[in-house]
Amino acid sequence: MGSRRVLVTGCSSGIGLSVAARLLMMCLLLSEVVVATMRDLEKRGALEKAAGDALNQTLEIKELDVCSEASIKECVNSLPDRRVDVLVNNAGVGMIGPLECQSTAAVKEIFDTNFFGLVRLVKEVLPDMKRRQSGHIVVMSSVMGIQGLLFNDVYSASKFAVEGFCESLAVQAMKFNIKTTLVEPGPVVTEFERKLYELAETMDLSKTDEETAKIFREMYLPYSKKIFTSLGQSPEEVSEQTFKLITTKDPPLRHQTNRLYTPMTALKHADPTGRLPLDTFYKMVFKHDRKLKCTKHLVRPGKENGKTSYVENVKK
């Protein structure tokens, strides 16, 4: 890694906590510094426990709220020479459910964290990275930033915004020798996800129609639980791959952590009209009694001319 400082956001739990802990293993050997940040420092206990002797040596825990420009500036200003060599933007929030049941204020909050939080951070560190002609911006995105999914309209939209922002910025960043990487997990089994689905089970669905409410409660929620059980990754799996992306010399623009979700990208690129992925997901949800089996069939690689083919499985 060389002598670099890595700033990670959203480190109180889940992927952010795991990324910070994984980075510490390398930093202890190379005298690197990880600046692990979170909005509420009262939630630092899990990270301190994971850090052990590295706390205040190769690990610094700082307060940072991605929804506050002042908080971001204060954190960056507290670093020697304001130097951030690697930014890992992990802080994020989720939202599921029928669109009619989401308030405009709640939708704005999702974008304020997931998209504008990233914009605020990059605006703060990018000028210094340009000046040094060096840096790496690593962004925790999602496969839902590539393909939208049922009842994830707003969350997917926020991740689509993240993807477009980073893809556009990456071209300019290359001119200044700054790397950009989008990390795109599928379902990840975390406390964050568990609480999200717990809230969804009791959410007020009175503002939507009866059929939509039934689809959400009786189809989507049970189906999602099965998907998380059968296909979900652990935070450690995602953080290990993120660590490799940070330490490699030539990181990609995009990296999907769960290869079982590669078909989502394959479907989209296979048919520029959008009909193939749209019809596939519609049939997967509404035309199959055994939806989970259909999904497993979708993500199981087939063979076409001796090569792996996900699209062929969809067409069969």
mmCIF file of C-alpha atoms in Angstrom:
data_model
loop_
_atom_site.group_PDB
_atom_site.id
_atom_site.type_symbol
_atom_site.label_atom_id
_atom_site.label_comp_id
_atom_site.label_asym_id
_atom_site.label_seq_id
_atom_site.Cartn_x
_atom_site.Cartn_y
_atom_site.Cartn_z
ATOM 1 C CA MET A 1 0.000 0.000 0.000
ATOM 2 C CA GLY A 2 2.871 2.389 0.632
ATOM 3 C CA SER A 3 2.529 5.063 3.329
ATOM 4 C CA ARG A 4 -1.105 6.001 2.871
ATOM 5 C CA ARG A 5 -3.984 7.176 5.007
ATOM 6 C CA VAL A 6 -7.332 5.465 4.431
ATOM 7 C CA LEU A 7 -10.528 7.199 5.533
ATOM 8 C CA VAL A 8 -13.583 4.948 5.868
ATOM 9 C CA THR A 9 -17.116 6.171 6.589
ATOM 10 C CA GLY A 10 -19.960 4.308 8.311
ATOM 11 C CA CYS A 11 -17.726 2.182 10.551
ATOM 12 C CA SER A 12 -20.010 1.606 13.534
ATOM 13 C CA SER A 13 -21.250 -1.733 12.161
ATOM 14 C CA GLY A 14 -21.642 -3.974 9.124
ATOM 15 C CA ILE A 15 -19.451 -3.574 6.060
ATOM 16 C CA GLY A 16 -17.762 -0.368 7.266
ATOM 17 C CA LEU A 17 -16.695 -1.975 10.550
ATOM 18 C CA SER A 18 -15.447 -5.041 8.715
ATOM 19 C CA VAL A 19 -13.509 -2.985 6.128
ATOM 20 C CA ALA A 20 -11.796 -0.952 8.857
ATOM 21 C CA ALA A 21 -10.890 -4.102 10.802
ATOM 22 C CA ARG A 22 -9.553 -5.820 7.686
ATOM 23 C CA LEU A 23 -7.409 -2.831 6.760
ATOM 24 C CA LEU A 24 -5.892 -2.803 10.250
ATOM 25 C CA MET A 25 -4.345 -6.222 9.690
ATOM 26 C CA MET A 26 -2.198 -4.767 6.902
ATOM 27 C CA CYS A 27 -1.616 -1.446 8.619
ATOM 28 C CA LEU A 28 -0.086 -3.076 11.682
ATOM 29 C CA LEU A 29 2.657 -4.424 9.423
ATOM 30 C CA LEU A 30 3.210 -1.303 7.333
ATOM 31 C CA SER A 31 2.578 1.475 9.866
ATOM 32 C CA GLU A 32 -0.361 2.623 7.780
ATOM 33 C CA VAL A 33 -3.196 4.684 9.276
ATOM 34 C CA VAL A 34 -6.906 3.937 9.063
ATOM 35 C CA VAL A 35 -9.250 6.769 9.944
ATOM 36 C CA ALA A 36 -12.532 5.036 10.752
ATOM 37 C CA THR A 37 -15.446 7.424 11.011
ATOM 38 C CA MET A 38 -19.055 7.272 12.142
ATOM 39 C CA ARG A 39 -21.878 9.691 12.797
ATOM 40 C CA ASP A 40 -22.379 8.642 16.433
ATOM 41 C CA LEU A 41 -19.206 8.008 18.421
ATOM 42 C CA GLU A 42 -21.218 6.307 21.152
ATOM 43 C CA LYS A 43 -21.404 3.346 18.764
ATOM 44 C CA ARG A 44 -17.629 2.966 18.579
ATOM 45 C CA GLY A 45 -17.470 0.003 20.995
ATOM 46 C CA ALA A 46 -17.521 -2.772 18.381
ATOM 47 C CA LEU A 47 -14.765 -1.118 16.380
ATOM 48 C CA GLU A 48 -12.598 -0.516 19.441
ATOM 49 C CA LYS A 49 -12.951 -4.176 20.365
ATOM 50 C CA ALA A 50 -11.981 -5.239 16.849
ATOM 51 C CA ALA A 51 -8.998 -2.852 16.825
ATOM 52 C CA GLY A 52 -7.395 -4.083 20.023
ATOM 53 C CA ASP A 53 -3.815 -2.776 20.371
ATOM 54 C CA ALA A 54 -4.084 -0.915 17.060
ATOM 55 C CA LEU A 55 -6.405 1.669 18.609
ATOM 56 C CA ASN A 56 -4.747 5.109 18.511
ATOM 57 C CA GLN A 57 -1.684 3.606 16.804
ATOM 58 C CA THR A 58 -2.702 2.659 13.290
ATOM 59 C CA LEU A 59 -6.406 3.330 13.885
ATOM 60 C CA GLU A 60 -8.047 6.660 14.571
ATOM 61 C CA ILE A 61 -11.773 6.836 15.253
ATOM 62 C CA LYS A 62 -13.370 10.148 14.365
ATOM 63 C CA GLU A 63 -16.834 11.615 14.122
ATOM 64 C CA LEU A 64 -18.103 12.273 10.613
ATOM 65 C CA ASP A 65 -21.656 12.817 9.425
ATOM 66 C CA VAL A 66 -21.847 12.588 5.618
ATOM 67 C CA CYS A 67 -25.002 14.724 5.709
ATOM 68 C CA SER A 68 -23.071 17.670 7.156
ATOM 69 C CA GLU A 69 -20.484 19.642 5.187
ATOM 70 C CA ALA A 70 -19.216 21.146 8.435
ATOM 71 C CA SER A 71 -18.699 17.703 9.983
ATOM 72 C CA ILE A 72 -16.829 16.449 6.924
ATOM 73 C CA LYS A 73 -14.605 19.526 6.796
ATOM 74 C CA GLU A 74 -13.845 19.337 10.510
ATOM 75 C CA CYS A 75 -12.807 15.680 10.196
ATOM 76 C CA VAL A 76 -10.590 16.234 7.143
ATOM 77 C CA ASN A 77 -9.051 19.381 8.644
ATOM 78 C CA SER A 78 -8.046 17.358 11.722
ATOM 79 C CA LEU A 79 -5.791 15.124 9.600
ATOM 80 C CA PRO A 80 -2.121 16.036 9.041
ATOM 81 C CA ASP A 81 -1.905 18.065 5.819
ATOM 82 C CA ARG A 82 -5.582 17.117 5.256
ATOM 83 C CA ARG A 83 -4.177 14.049 3.546
ATOM 84 C CA VAL A 84 -6.630 11.335 2.489
ATOM 85 C CA ASP A 85 -4.984 8.884 0.126
ATOM 86 C CA VAL A 86 -7.888 6.455 -0.046
ATOM 87 C CA LEU A 87 -11.495 7.412 0.586
ATOM 88 C CA VAL A 88 -13.855 4.505 1.266
ATOM 89 C CA ASN A 89 -17.385 5.862 1.130
ATOM 90 C CA ASN A 90 -19.484 3.243 2.896
ATOM 91 C CA ALA A 91 -22.092 5.209 4.872
ATOM 92 C CA GLY A 92 -25.575 4.534 3.569
ATOM 93 C CA VAL A 93 -29.207 3.896 4.447
ATOM 94 C CA GLY A 94 -31.875 1.675 2.932
ATOM 95 C CA MET A 95 -35.547 1.872 2.023
ATOM 96 C CA ILE A 96 -37.991 -0.780 0.838
ATOM 97 C CA GLY A 97 -41.717 -0.799 0.297
ATOM 98 C CA PRO A 98 -44.412 0.533 -2.047
ATOM 99 C CA LEU A 99 -43.604 4.003 -3.349
ATOM 100 C CA GLU A 100 -47.011 5.385 -2.325
ATOM 101 C CA CYS A 101 -46.159 4.629 1.301
ATOM 102 C CA GLN A 102 -42.923 6.638 1.305
ATOM 103 C CA SER A 103 -42.995 10.302 2.201
ATOM 104 C CA THR A 104 -41.128 12.763 0.015
ATOM 105 C CA ALA A 105 -39.135 13.781 3.094
ATOM 106 C CA ALA A 106 -38.027 10.165 3.647
ATOM 107 C CA VAL A 107 -37.045 9.844 -0.021
ATOM 108 C CA LYS A 108 -34.943 12.993 0.266
ATOM 109 C CA GLU A 109 -33.220 11.573 3.359
ATOM 110 C CA ILE A 110 -32.160 8.489 1.392
ATOM 111 C CA PHE A 111 -30.602 10.659 -1.312
ATOM 112 C CA ASP A 112 -29.081 13.015 1.246
ATOM 113 C CA THR A 113 -27.068 10.146 2.720
ATOM 114 C CA ASN A 114 -26.500 7.764 -0.185
ATOM 115 C CA PHE A 115 -25.849 10.278 -2.954
ATOM 116 C CA PHE A 116 -25.263 13.760 -1.591
ATOM 117 C CA GLY A 117 -23.188 12.314 1.263
ATOM 118 C CA LEU A 118 -20.814 10.925 -1.353
ATOM 119 C CA VAL A 119 -20.808 14.211 -3.274
ATOM 120 C CA ARG A 120 -19.942 16.170 -0.115
ATOM 121 C CA LEU A 121 -17.053 13.839 0.727
ATOM 122 C CA VAL A 122 -15.586 13.828 -2.755
ATOM 123 C CA LYS A 123 -15.826 17.615 -3.017
ATOM 124 C CA GLU A 124 -13.810 17.877 0.188
ATOM 125 C CA VAL A 125 -10.979 15.451 -0.659
ATOM 126 C CA LEU A 126 -10.767 15.701 -4.458
ATOM 127 C CA PRO A 127 -8.892 19.049 -4.684
ATOM 128 C CA ASP A 128 -6.079 17.751 -2.454
ATOM 129 C CA MET A 129 -5.920 14.488 -4.387
ATOM 130 C CA LYS A 130 -5.640 16.461 -7.613
ATOM 131 C CA ARG A 131 -2.890 18.601 -6.181
ATOM 132 C CA ARG A 132 -0.932 15.498 -5.126
ATOM 133 C CA GLN A 133 -1.730 13.744 -8.417
ATOM 134 C CA SER A 134 -2.646 10.665 -6.435
ATOM 135 C CA GLY A 135 -5.632 9.065 -4.736
ATOM 136 C CA HIS A 136 -8.238 6.334 -4.792
ATOM 137 C CA ILE A 137 -11.973 6.868 -4.312
ATOM 138 C CA VAL A 138 -13.708 3.627 -3.331
ATOM 139 C CA VAL A 139 -17.500 3.739 -3.188
ATOM 140 C CA MET A 140 -19.794 1.101 -1.704
ATOM 141 C CA SER A 141 -22.525 0.919 -4.315
ATOM 142 C CA SER A 142 -24.869 -2.022 -4.991
ATOM 143 C CA VAL A 143 -26.036 -4.351 -7.739
ATOM 144 C CA MET A 144 -29.208 -2.281 -7.437
ATOM 145 C CA GLY A 145 -27.238 0.576 -8.922
ATOM 146 C CA ILE A 146 -27.105 -1.543 -12.080
ATOM 147 C CA GLN A 147 -30.528 -3.192 -12.117
ATOM 148 C CA GLY A 148 -33.559 -1.922 -10.221
ATOM 149 C CA LEU A 149 -35.561 -4.399 -8.163
ATOM 150 C CA LEU A 150 -39.148 -4.644 -7.000
ATOM 151 C CA PHE A 151 -40.026 -2.403 -4.016
ATOM 152 C CA ASN A 152 -36.512 -0.921 -3.991
ATOM 153 C CA ASP A 153 -37.413 2.022 -6.240
ATOM 154 C CA VAL A 154 -35.913 4.810 -4.143
ATOM 155 C CA TYR A 155 -32.873 2.914 -2.881
ATOM 156 C CA SER A 156 -32.069 1.750 -6.421
ATOM 157 C CA ALA A 157 -32.478 5.299 -7.704
ATOM 158 C CA SER A 158 -29.975 6.574 -5.129
ATOM 159 C CA LYS A 159 -27.459 3.923 -6.174
ATOM 160 C CA PHE A 160 -28.048 4.628 -9.876
ATOM 161 C CA ALA A 161 -27.149 8.239 -9.058
ATOM 162 C CA VAL A 162 -23.985 7.050 -7.301
ATOM 163 C CA GLU A 163 -23.002 4.937 -10.299
ATOM 164 C CA GLY A 164 -23.551 7.754 -12.801
ATOM 165 C CA PHE A 165 -21.688 10.238 -10.636
ATOM 166 C CA CYS A 166 -18.652 7.978 -10.223
ATOM 167 C CA GLU A 167 -18.578 6.851 -13.841
ATOM 168 C CA SER A 168 -18.572 10.466 -15.006
ATOM 169 C CA LEU A 169 -16.064 11.654 -12.410
ATOM 170 C CA ALA A 170 -13.698 8.758 -13.092
ATOM 171 C CA VAL A 171 -12.802 10.138 -16.517
ATOM 172 C CA GLN A 172 -11.661 13.460 -15.077
ATOM 173 C CA ALA A 173 -9.998 11.747 -12.106
ATOM 174 C CA MET A 174 -7.808 9.643 -14.403
ATOM 175 C CA LYS A 175 -6.214 12.829 -15.715
ATOM 176 C CA PHE A 176 -4.917 13.469 -12.183
ATOM 177 C CA ASN A 177 -3.853 9.861 -11.548
ATOM 178 C CA ILE A 178 -6.815 9.317 -9.216
ATOM 179 C CA LYS A 179 -8.478 5.900 -9.287
ATOM 180 C CA THR A 180 -12.213 5.318 -8.853
ATOM 181 C CA THR A 181 -13.800 2.012 -7.848
ATOM 182 C CA LEU A 182 -17.445 1.088 -7.362
ATOM 183 C CA VAL A 183 -17.933 -1.925 -5.091
ATOM 184 C CA GLU A 184 -21.265 -3.579 -5.933
ATOM 185 C CA PRO A 185 -22.497 -6.131 -3.381
ATOM 186 C CA GLY A 186 -25.713 -8.071 -3.664
ATOM 187 C CA PRO A 187 -27.536 -8.975 -0.430
ATOM 188 C CA VAL A 188 -25.301 -8.750 2.631
ATOM 189 C CA VAL A 189 -26.375 -10.254 5.940
ATOM 190 C CA THR A 190 -25.964 -7.453 8.491
ATOM 191 C CA GLU A 191 -27.828 -5.987 11.442
ATOM 192 C CA PHE A 192 -28.629 -3.050 9.159
ATOM 193 C CA GLU A 193 -30.525 -5.333 6.769
ATOM 194 C CA ARG A 194 -32.243 -7.233 9.573
ATOM 195 C CA LYS A 195 -33.637 -4.039 11.092
ATOM 196 C CA LEU A 196 -34.706 -2.759 7.676
ATOM 197 C CA TYR A 197 -36.815 -5.843 7.038
ATOM 198 C CA GLU A 198 -38.176 -5.886 10.589
ATOM 199 C CA LEU A 199 -39.503 -2.368 10.068
ATOM 200 C CA ALA A 200 -40.913 -3.345 6.677
ATOM 201 C CA GLU A 201 -43.022 -6.101 8.220
ATOM 202 C CA THR A 202 -44.919 -3.574 10.328
ATOM 203 C CA MET A 203 -44.928 -0.584 7.975
ATOM 204 C CA ASP A 204 -48.162 1.285 7.277
ATOM 205 C CA LEU A 205 -49.435 0.198 3.862
ATOM 206 C CA SER A 206 -52.713 2.104 4.008
ATOM 207 C CA LYS A 207 -51.650 4.517 1.263
ATOM 208 C CA THR A 208 -51.317 1.798 -1.364
ATOM 209 C CA ASP A 209 -53.915 -0.511 -2.880
ATOM 210 C CA GLU A 210 -54.803 -3.885 -1.413
ATOM 211 C CA GLU A 211 -53.195 -5.922 -4.182
ATOM 212 C CA THR A 212 -49.857 -4.097 -3.918
ATOM 213 C CA ALA A 213 -49.881 -4.451 -0.139
ATOM 214 C CA LYS A 214 -50.522 -8.183 -0.495
ATOM 215 C CA ILE A 215 -47.690 -8.588 -3.012
ATOM 216 C CA PHE A 216 -45.315 -6.765 -0.673
ATOM 217 C CA ARG A 217 -46.258 -8.678 2.487
ATOM 218 C CA GLU A 218 -47.005 -12.132 1.130
ATOM 219 C CA MET A 219 -44.581 -12.365 -1.774
ATOM 220 C CA TYR A 220 -41.752 -9.874 -1.601
ATOM 221 C CA LEU A 221 -40.836 -10.055 2.098
ATOM 222 C CA PRO A 222 -40.789 -13.885 2.390
ATOM 223 C CA TYR A 223 -38.963 -14.124 -0.937
ATOM 224 C CA SER A 224 -36.334 -11.602 0.154
ATOM 225 C CA LYS A 225 -35.657 -13.521 3.360
ATOM 226 C CA LYS A 226 -35.020 -16.672 1.331
ATOM 227 C CA ILE A 227 -32.704 -14.779 -1.014
ATOM 228 C CA PHE A 228 -30.672 -13.426 1.909
ATOM 229 C CA THR A 229 -30.454 -16.910 3.421
ATOM 230 C CA SER A 230 -29.407 -18.645 0.210
ATOM 231 C CA LEU A 231 -27.388 -15.975 -1.647
ATOM 232 C CA GLY A 232 -26.397 -13.366 0.948
ATOM 233 C CA GLN A 233 -22.749 -12.616 1.725
ATOM 234 C CA SER A 234 -21.221 -11.780 5.079
ATOM 235 C CA PRO A 235 -19.682 -8.331 5.701
ATOM 236 C CA GLU A 236 -16.329 -10.099 5.961
ATOM 237 C CA GLU A 237 -16.624 -11.466 2.430
ATOM 238 C CA VAL A 238 -17.351 -7.998 1.066
ATOM 239 C CA SER A 239 -14.607 -6.353 3.109
ATOM 240 C CA GLU A 240 -12.014 -8.895 1.968
ATOM 241 C CA GLN A 241 -12.752 -8.087 -1.655
ATOM 242 C CA THR A 242 -12.781 -4.361 -0.892
ATOM 243 C CA PHE A 243 -9.393 -4.716 0.784
ATOM 244 C CA LYS A 244 -7.976 -6.364 -2.343
ATOM 245 C CA LEU A 245 -9.366 -3.546 -4.499
ATOM 246 C CA ILE A 246 -7.683 -0.966 -2.264
ATOM 247 C CA THR A 247 -4.321 -2.714 -2.277
ATOM 248 C CA THR A 248 -4.144 -3.636 -5.967
ATOM 249 C CA LYS A 249 -2.137 -1.430 -8.320
ATOM 250 C CA ASP A 250 -4.734 -1.332 -11.067
ATOM 251 C CA PRO A 251 -8.249 -1.490 -9.552
ATOM 252 C CA PRO A 252 -11.302 -1.740 -11.837
ATOM 253 C CA LEU A 253 -14.022 0.873 -12.095
ATOM 254 C CA ARG A 254 -16.635 -1.699 -11.090
ATOM 255 C CA HIS A 255 -16.453 -4.857 -9.021
ATOM 256 C CA GLN A 256 -19.393 -7.087 -8.102
ATOM 257 C CA THR A 257 -18.645 -8.964 -4.881
ATOM 258 C CA ASN A 258 -21.214 -11.723 -5.436
ATOM 259 C CA ARG A 259 -20.671 -13.545 -8.718
ATOM 260 C CA LEU A 260 -24.121 -15.118 -8.435
ATOM 261 C CA TYR A 261 -25.531 -11.697 -9.297
ATOM 262 C CA THR A 262 -23.540 -11.317 -12.507
ATOM 263 C CA PRO A 263 -26.645 -12.332 -14.513
ATOM 264 C CA MET A 264 -28.275 -9.012 -13.632
ATOM 265 C CA THR A 265 -25.580 -7.192 -15.570
ATOM 266 C CA ALA A 266 -25.532 -9.810 -18.295
ATOM 267 C CA LEU A 267 -29.277 -9.460 -18.882
ATOM 268 C CA LYS A 268 -29.062 -5.702 -19.148
ATOM 269 C CA HIS A 269 -26.224 -5.726 -21.650
ATOM 270 C CA ALA A 270 -27.721 -8.600 -23.620
ATOM 271 C CA ASP A 271 -30.765 -6.565 -24.640
ATOM 272 C CA PRO A 272 -30.369 -2.779 -25.038
ATOM 273 C CA THR A 273 -34.179 -2.397 -25.307
ATOM 274 C CA GLY A 274 -34.549 -3.466 -21.683
ATOM 275 C CA ARG A 275 -37.245 -6.038 -22.484
ATOM 276 C CA LEU A 276 -35.213 -9.106 -21.518
ATOM 277 C CA PRO A 277 -34.402 -8.092 -17.920
ATOM 278 C CA LEU A 278 -37.859 -6.572 -17.422
ATOM 279 C CA ASP A 279 -39.695 -9.675 -18.637
ATOM 280 C CA THR A 280 -37.346 -11.964 -16.717
ATOM 281 C CA PHE A 281 -37.864 -10.247 -13.385
ATOM 282 C CA TYR A 282 -41.609 -9.993 -13.967
ATOM 283 C CA LYS A 283 -41.898 -13.716 -14.654
ATOM 284 C CA MET A 284 -39.557 -14.518 -11.802
ATOM 285 C CA VAL A 285 -41.804 -12.697 -9.339
ATOM 286 C CA PHE A 286 -45.316 -13.139 -10.702
ATOM 287 C CA LYS A 287 -45.303 -16.218 -12.934
ATOM 288 C CA HIS A 288 -43.568 -18.813 -10.796
ATOM 289 C CA ASP A 289 -44.929 -20.570 -7.737
ATOM 290 C CA ARG A 290 -41.404 -21.463 -6.715
ATOM 291 C CA LYS A 291 -39.761 -18.076 -7.067
ATOM 292 C CA LEU A 292 -36.625 -18.999 -5.198
ATOM 293 C CA LYS A 293 -35.977 -21.985 -7.478
ATOM 294 C CA CYS A 294 -36.398 -19.692 -10.455
ATOM 295 C CA THR A 295 -33.876 -17.264 -9.037
ATOM 296 C CA LYS A 296 -31.362 -20.022 -8.383
ATOM 297 C CA HIS A 297 -31.849 -21.210 -11.942
ATOM 298 C CA LEU A 298 -31.295 -17.666 -13.191
ATOM 299 C CA VAL A 299 -27.988 -17.256 -11.367
ATOM 300 C CA ARG A 300 -26.657 -20.741 -12.142
ATOM 301 C CA PRO A 301 -24.233 -20.500 -15.082
ATOM 302 C CA GLY A 302 -25.168 -22.377 -18.229
ATOM 303 C CA LYS A 303 -22.950 -23.316 -21.153
ATOM 304 C CA GLU A 304 -22.895 -21.815 -24.594
ATOM 305 C CA ASN A 305 -20.249 -23.075 -27.024
ATOM 306 C CA GLY A 306 -18.302 -24.372 -24.055
ATOM 307 C CA LYS A 307 -18.375 -21.002 -22.296
ATOM 308 C CA THR A 308 -20.320 -19.838 -19.272
ATOM 309 C CA SER A 309 -23.608 -18.225 -20.253
ATOM 310 C CA TYR A 310 -26.119 -16.734 -17.824
ATOM 311 C CA VAL A 311 -28.392 -15.394 -20.537
ATOM 312 C CA GLU A 312 -29.032 -18.878 -21.943
ATOM 313 C CA ASN A 313 -30.509 -19.936 -18.598
ATOM 314 C CA VAL A 314 -32.968 -17.063 -18.807
ATOM 315 C CA LYS A 315 -34.056 -17.862 -22.336
ATOM 316 C CA LYS A 316 -34.687 -21.559 -21.645
#
